[in-house]
Short mmCIF file of C-alpha atoms in Angstrom, two decimals:
data_model
loop_
_atom_site.label_atom_id
_atom_site.label_comp_id
_atom_site.label_asym_id
_atom_site.label_seq_id
_atom_site.Cartn_x
_atom_site.Cartn_y
_atom_site.Cartn_z
CA MET A 5 14.94 -57.58 0.19
CA ILE A 6 13.75 -55.90 3.40
CA ARG A 7 16.76 -53.62 3.30
CA ILE A 8 15.67 -52.58 -0.11
CA ARG A 9 12.09 -51.70 0.88
CA ARG A 10 13.25 -49.79 3.92
CA THR A 11 15.69 -47.72 2.03
CA ALA A 12 12.60 -47.18 -0.84
CA ALA A 13 10.21 -46.24 1.97
CA ALA A 14 12.86 -43.78 3.51
CA PHE A 15 13.24 -42.10 -0.01
CA VAL A 16 9.48 -41.93 -0.37
CA LEU A 17 9.27 -40.42 3.24
CA ALA A 18 12.08 -37.78 2.68
CA GLY A 19 10.64 -36.83 -0.81
CA LEU A 20 6.99 -36.40 0.92
CA SER A 21 8.82 -34.35 3.86
CA ALA A 22 10.55 -32.00 1.39
CA VAL A 23 7.21 -31.51 -0.84
CA ALA A 24 5.43 -30.56 2.53
CA ALA A 25 7.91 -28.16 3.18
CA ILE A 26 7.62 -26.55 -0.18
CA ALA A 27 3.92 -26.38 0.08
CA HIS A 28 3.80 -24.63 3.41
CA ALA A 29 7.10 -22.37 2.70
CA ASP A 30 6.78 -18.52 3.02
CA THR A 31 7.63 -16.46 0.06
CA THR A 32 9.22 -13.22 -0.69
CA LEU A 33 8.85 -11.49 -4.05
CA THR A 34 11.29 -8.45 -4.53
CA TYR A 35 10.63 -6.30 -7.58
CA GLN A 36 12.78 -3.59 -8.60
CA GLY A 37 11.26 -0.21 -10.61
CA ALA A 38 12.41 3.33 -11.11
CA SER A 39 10.85 4.38 -7.56
CA GLY A 40 12.91 1.61 -5.95
CA ALA A 41 12.52 -1.82 -4.46
CA PHE A 42 9.14 -3.25 -3.78
CA THR A 43 8.53 -6.34 -1.81
CA VAL A 44 5.82 -8.90 -0.91
CA ASP A 45 6.01 -11.23 1.91
CA MET A 46 3.26 -13.95 2.15
CA ARG A 47 2.38 -17.09 3.99
CA PRO A 48 -1.06 -18.59 4.65
CA GLY A 49 -3.27 -16.02 6.41
CA ALA A 50 -0.85 -12.89 5.92
CA VAL A 51 0.48 -10.80 3.32
CA ARG A 52 3.01 -7.72 3.82
CA ILE A 53 3.58 -5.20 1.01
CA ASP A 54 6.37 -2.81 1.09
CA ASP A 55 6.75 -0.31 -1.91
CA ALA A 56 9.31 2.45 -2.04
CA SER A 57 7.55 4.69 0.48
CA PRO A 58 8.15 4.59 4.22
CA GLN A 59 4.53 3.17 4.62
CA TRP A 60 3.92 -0.56 4.52
CA GLN A 61 0.62 -2.68 4.29
CA LEU A 62 -0.28 -5.79 6.25
CA TYR A 63 -3.15 -7.99 5.39
CA ARG A 64 -4.30 -10.59 8.08
CA GLU A 65 -7.02 -12.86 7.10
CA ASN A 66 -8.20 -13.78 10.57
CA ASP A 67 -8.63 -9.97 11.43
CA LYS A 68 -10.57 -9.47 8.11
CA ALA A 69 -8.73 -6.35 7.90
CA ILE A 70 -5.89 -4.44 5.73
CA PHE A 71 -3.68 -2.45 7.91
CA SER A 72 -1.57 0.80 6.82
CA ILE A 73 1.60 1.00 8.93
CA ASP A 74 3.61 4.44 9.05
CA PRO A 75 6.76 3.73 11.01
CA LYS A 76 7.77 7.49 11.12
CA GLU A 77 4.74 8.32 13.13
CA ARG A 78 4.54 4.93 15.01
CA THR A 79 0.97 4.65 14.09
CA TYR A 80 -1.30 2.50 11.64
CA THR A 81 -4.93 2.50 10.19
CA ARG A 82 -7.13 -0.24 9.99
CA LEU A 83 -9.40 -0.85 6.93
CA ASP A 84 -12.32 -3.25 8.08
CA SER A 85 -15.87 -3.41 7.49
CA ASP A 86 -16.49 -0.32 10.02
CA SER A 87 -13.80 2.00 8.76
CA ALA A 88 -14.88 1.16 5.26
CA SER A 89 -18.35 2.48 6.11
CA VAL A 90 -16.74 5.61 7.34
CA ILE A 91 -14.83 6.02 4.26
CA ARG A 92 -18.16 5.62 2.09
CA GLN A 93 -19.75 8.41 4.21
CA ARG A 94 -16.80 10.86 3.93
CA VAL A 95 -16.67 10.16 0.05
CA ASP A 96 -20.40 10.63 -0.24
CA ALA A 97 -20.05 14.04 2.00
CA LEU A 98 -17.28 15.21 -0.44
CA ARG A 99 -19.18 14.44 -3.49
CA ALA A 100 -22.33 16.43 -2.24
CA GLN A 101 -19.98 19.27 -1.35
CA ILE A 102 -18.75 19.06 -5.18
CA GLU A 103 -22.12 18.95 -6.67
CA ASN A 104 -23.19 21.91 -4.39
CA ARG A 105 -20.34 23.88 -5.90
CA VAL A 106 -21.12 22.70 -9.60
CA GLN A 107 -24.75 23.71 -9.06
CA GLN A 108 -23.53 27.33 -8.41
CA LEU A 109 -22.20 27.51 -12.07
CA PRO A 110 -24.18 28.58 -15.03
CA GLU A 111 -25.99 25.12 -16.58
CA ASP A 112 -23.77 25.20 -19.63
CA GLN A 113 -20.73 24.89 -17.54
CA GLN A 114 -21.88 22.27 -15.22
CA ALA A 115 -21.39 19.13 -16.93
CA THR A 116 -17.72 20.06 -18.01
CA ALA A 117 -17.13 21.40 -14.36
CA ARG A 118 -18.75 18.41 -12.72
CA ALA A 119 -16.45 15.80 -14.93
CA ALA A 120 -13.20 17.80 -14.27
CA MET A 121 -13.63 17.83 -10.54
CA LEU A 122 -14.60 14.17 -10.19
CA GLN A 123 -11.62 13.24 -12.48
CA SER A 124 -9.23 15.38 -10.32
CA VAL A 125 -10.26 13.66 -7.11
CA PRO A 126 -9.83 9.53 -7.16
CA GLY A 127 -12.48 7.72 -5.83
CA LEU A 128 -15.39 10.30 -6.69
CA ASP A 129 -16.45 8.85 -9.88
CA THR A 130 -19.09 6.47 -9.31
CA ARG A 131 -19.71 5.29 -13.07
CA ASN A 132 -19.19 1.47 -13.30
CA GLN A 133 -15.74 0.98 -14.96
CA LYS A 134 -15.81 -1.96 -17.30
CA ILE A 135 -12.24 -3.81 -16.47
CA GLY A 136 -11.33 -6.77 -18.40
CA LEU A 137 -8.09 -8.98 -19.31
CA ASP A 138 -6.63 -9.35 -23.08
CA ARG A 139 -4.71 -12.54 -22.83
CA THR A 140 -2.23 -12.14 -25.55
CA GLY A 141 -1.34 -15.77 -25.92
CA ARG A 142 2.59 -14.64 -25.59
CA GLU A 143 4.99 -15.71 -23.12
CA ASP A 144 8.13 -14.58 -21.49
CA ARG A 145 10.36 -14.99 -18.81
CA VAL A 146 11.22 -12.71 -15.95
CA ALA A 147 14.07 -13.37 -13.26
CA GLY A 148 14.31 -16.67 -14.99
CA VAL A 149 10.27 -17.44 -14.16
CA LYS A 150 8.05 -18.49 -17.06
CA CYS A 151 5.03 -16.06 -17.52
CA GLU A 152 2.07 -15.00 -19.49
CA VAL A 153 1.62 -11.52 -21.17
CA VAL A 154 -1.37 -10.16 -20.25
CA GLN A 155 -3.12 -6.68 -21.16
CA VAL A 156 -5.38 -5.21 -18.53
CA VAL A 157 -8.17 -2.96 -20.28
CA ARG A 158 -10.04 -0.48 -18.49
CA ASP A 159 -12.98 1.23 -20.28
CA GLY A 160 -12.06 -0.27 -23.42
CA ARG A 161 -8.47 1.37 -23.39
CA PRO A 162 -5.18 -0.59 -22.76
CA ALA A 163 -4.10 -0.03 -19.23
CA GLU A 164 -1.28 -2.05 -17.23
CA THR A 165 0.57 -4.69 -19.31
CA LEU A 166 1.41 -7.48 -16.91
CA CYS A 167 3.51 -10.76 -17.11
CA VAL A 168 1.83 -13.37 -14.78
CA ALA A 169 3.54 -16.36 -13.45
CA THR A 170 1.54 -19.53 -11.72
CA PRO A 171 1.97 -19.98 -8.11
CA LYS A 172 3.77 -23.17 -8.92
CA ALA A 173 6.28 -21.59 -11.28
CA LEU A 174 7.16 -19.19 -8.04
CA GLY A 175 6.95 -21.96 -5.47
CA ILE A 176 3.90 -20.30 -3.85
CA SER A 177 1.83 -22.84 -1.91
CA LYS A 178 -2.00 -22.89 -2.71
CA ASP A 179 -3.02 -21.73 0.75
CA THR A 180 -0.57 -19.07 0.45
CA PHE A 181 -2.24 -17.66 -2.69
CA ALA A 182 -5.52 -18.16 -1.53
CA SER A 183 -4.49 -15.40 1.14
CA VAL A 184 -3.45 -13.16 -1.67
CA THR A 185 -6.75 -13.48 -3.56
CA SER A 186 -8.76 -13.27 -0.49
CA MET A 187 -6.80 -9.94 0.26
CA PHE A 188 -8.03 -8.52 -2.89
CA SER A 189 -11.55 -10.04 -2.51
CA LEU A 190 -11.65 -8.02 0.82
CA MET A 191 -10.49 -4.58 -0.61
CA GLN A 192 -12.85 -5.10 -3.18
CA THR A 193 -15.69 -5.76 -0.76
CA LEU A 194 -14.76 -3.22 1.88
CA LEU A 195 -14.42 -0.42 -0.71
CA ALA A 196 -17.50 -1.02 -2.79
CA GLY A 197 -19.23 2.58 -3.12
CA THR A 198 -16.33 4.50 -2.57
CA GLY A 199 -15.15 4.56 -6.11
CA PHE A 200 -11.91 3.05 -5.04
CA GLU A 201 -13.05 -0.61 -5.24
CA THR A 202 -11.65 -1.09 -8.75
CA ALA A 203 -7.89 -0.89 -7.23
CA GLY A 204 -8.00 -4.50 -6.49
CA LEU A 205 -9.19 -5.50 -10.20
CA PRO A 206 -8.90 -7.35 -12.18
CA TYR A 207 -6.11 -9.21 -9.87
CA LEU A 208 -8.78 -11.32 -8.56
CA SER A 209 -9.11 -12.73 -12.16
CA LEU A 210 -5.56 -13.81 -12.35
CA SER A 211 -4.40 -17.30 -11.97
CA GLY A 212 -0.95 -16.30 -10.70
CA MET A 213 1.20 -13.24 -9.42
CA PRO A 214 2.55 -10.53 -11.93
CA VAL A 215 6.02 -10.64 -12.13
CA ARG A 216 6.40 -7.92 -14.38
CA PHE A 217 4.02 -4.62 -14.52
CA THR A 218 4.15 -1.85 -16.84
CA ASP A 219 1.78 1.26 -16.75
CA THR A 220 0.81 1.87 -20.39
CA ASN A 221 0.02 5.27 -20.04
CA THR A 222 3.68 6.40 -18.11
CA GLY A 223 5.78 3.53 -19.47
CA GLU A 224 6.75 3.02 -15.51
CA ARG A 225 7.98 -0.63 -15.02
CA ARG A 226 8.32 -2.91 -12.09
CA GLN A 227 9.59 -6.30 -12.66
CA LEU A 228 10.72 -9.23 -10.35
CA VAL A 229 14.26 -9.54 -9.38
CA ASP A 230 14.24 -12.23 -6.73
CA VAL A 231 12.15 -15.01 -5.45
CA SER A 232 12.82 -16.16 -1.62
CA HIS A 233 11.31 -19.19 0.54
CA LYS A 234 13.23 -18.20 3.67
CA ARG A 235 10.79 -18.04 6.65
CA VAL A 236 9.34 -14.70 7.03
CA SER A 237 9.78 -13.57 10.79
CA GLU A 238 6.64 -13.09 13.00
CA ARG A 239 7.89 -9.46 13.91
CA ARG A 240 7.56 -8.71 9.78
CA LEU A 241 3.80 -10.05 9.87
CA SER A 242 3.08 -7.98 12.96
CA ILE A 243 2.03 -4.43 13.79
CA PRO A 244 4.58 -3.20 16.90
CA GLU A 245 2.87 -3.15 20.14
CA ASP A 246 3.82 0.23 20.85
CA TYR A 247 2.21 1.64 17.63
CA VAL A 248 -0.91 3.55 17.92
CA GLU A 249 -4.15 3.03 16.00
CA THR A 250 -5.35 6.18 14.12
CA LYS A 251 -9.13 5.93 13.59
CA VAL A 252 -11.03 7.07 10.34
CA THR A 253 -13.22 9.59 11.68
CA GLN A 254 -16.56 10.45 10.83
CA PRO A 255 -17.15 13.41 8.41
CA ALA A 256 -17.83 16.68 10.29
CA ASN A 257 -21.52 18.00 9.73
#
């Protein structure tokens, strides 16, 4: 009887150890699209995003900052509360320049010219954009992972179509997913007033990770092809020490 109890206890401890390992495992999601591979490395406190371009992005929760790294130039730019303030000033200055040019046109042409110029320069349109989610009720599978089909609606028009998988379905720990959510929350907060704050929306409202993304306008699709829980090296989640920071500068007077 004592042996049976000890054996049972050993199995329970082994099971708890396995659960703990899964709960704290790093996660790497690999996507494929027409433009190339796209990877997201994540663990509690850090998220790295690599798209098809040479640059990559790094979020570090303790720093309350998002970094854009350029390996070719061996430089990086920090987006934090200070640099976000500078960005707002630069955007405001550019808006003022555009408005000054518009004011020089005949009055009957100003509204059309203003709308065209604001639309051609991302971030300059300060109108509140209404963004919502249409939960279609449909389900699908991507790379063997069950997901919910969700339609993003921007200003009443269909935009991205997502298939969203729960963190549990992807093996992502609660702490890791909380860091992903905090990254989008920080992005929205820092970019408020710049016109770019909607970039992270409506991802804050999602209860999981998109495993398929389809742009309704262009038809471009990017979808999950692999999920890994191998340990992500500290090197991948750090900025090389010899890289030089490029400061976001104040607008010229």
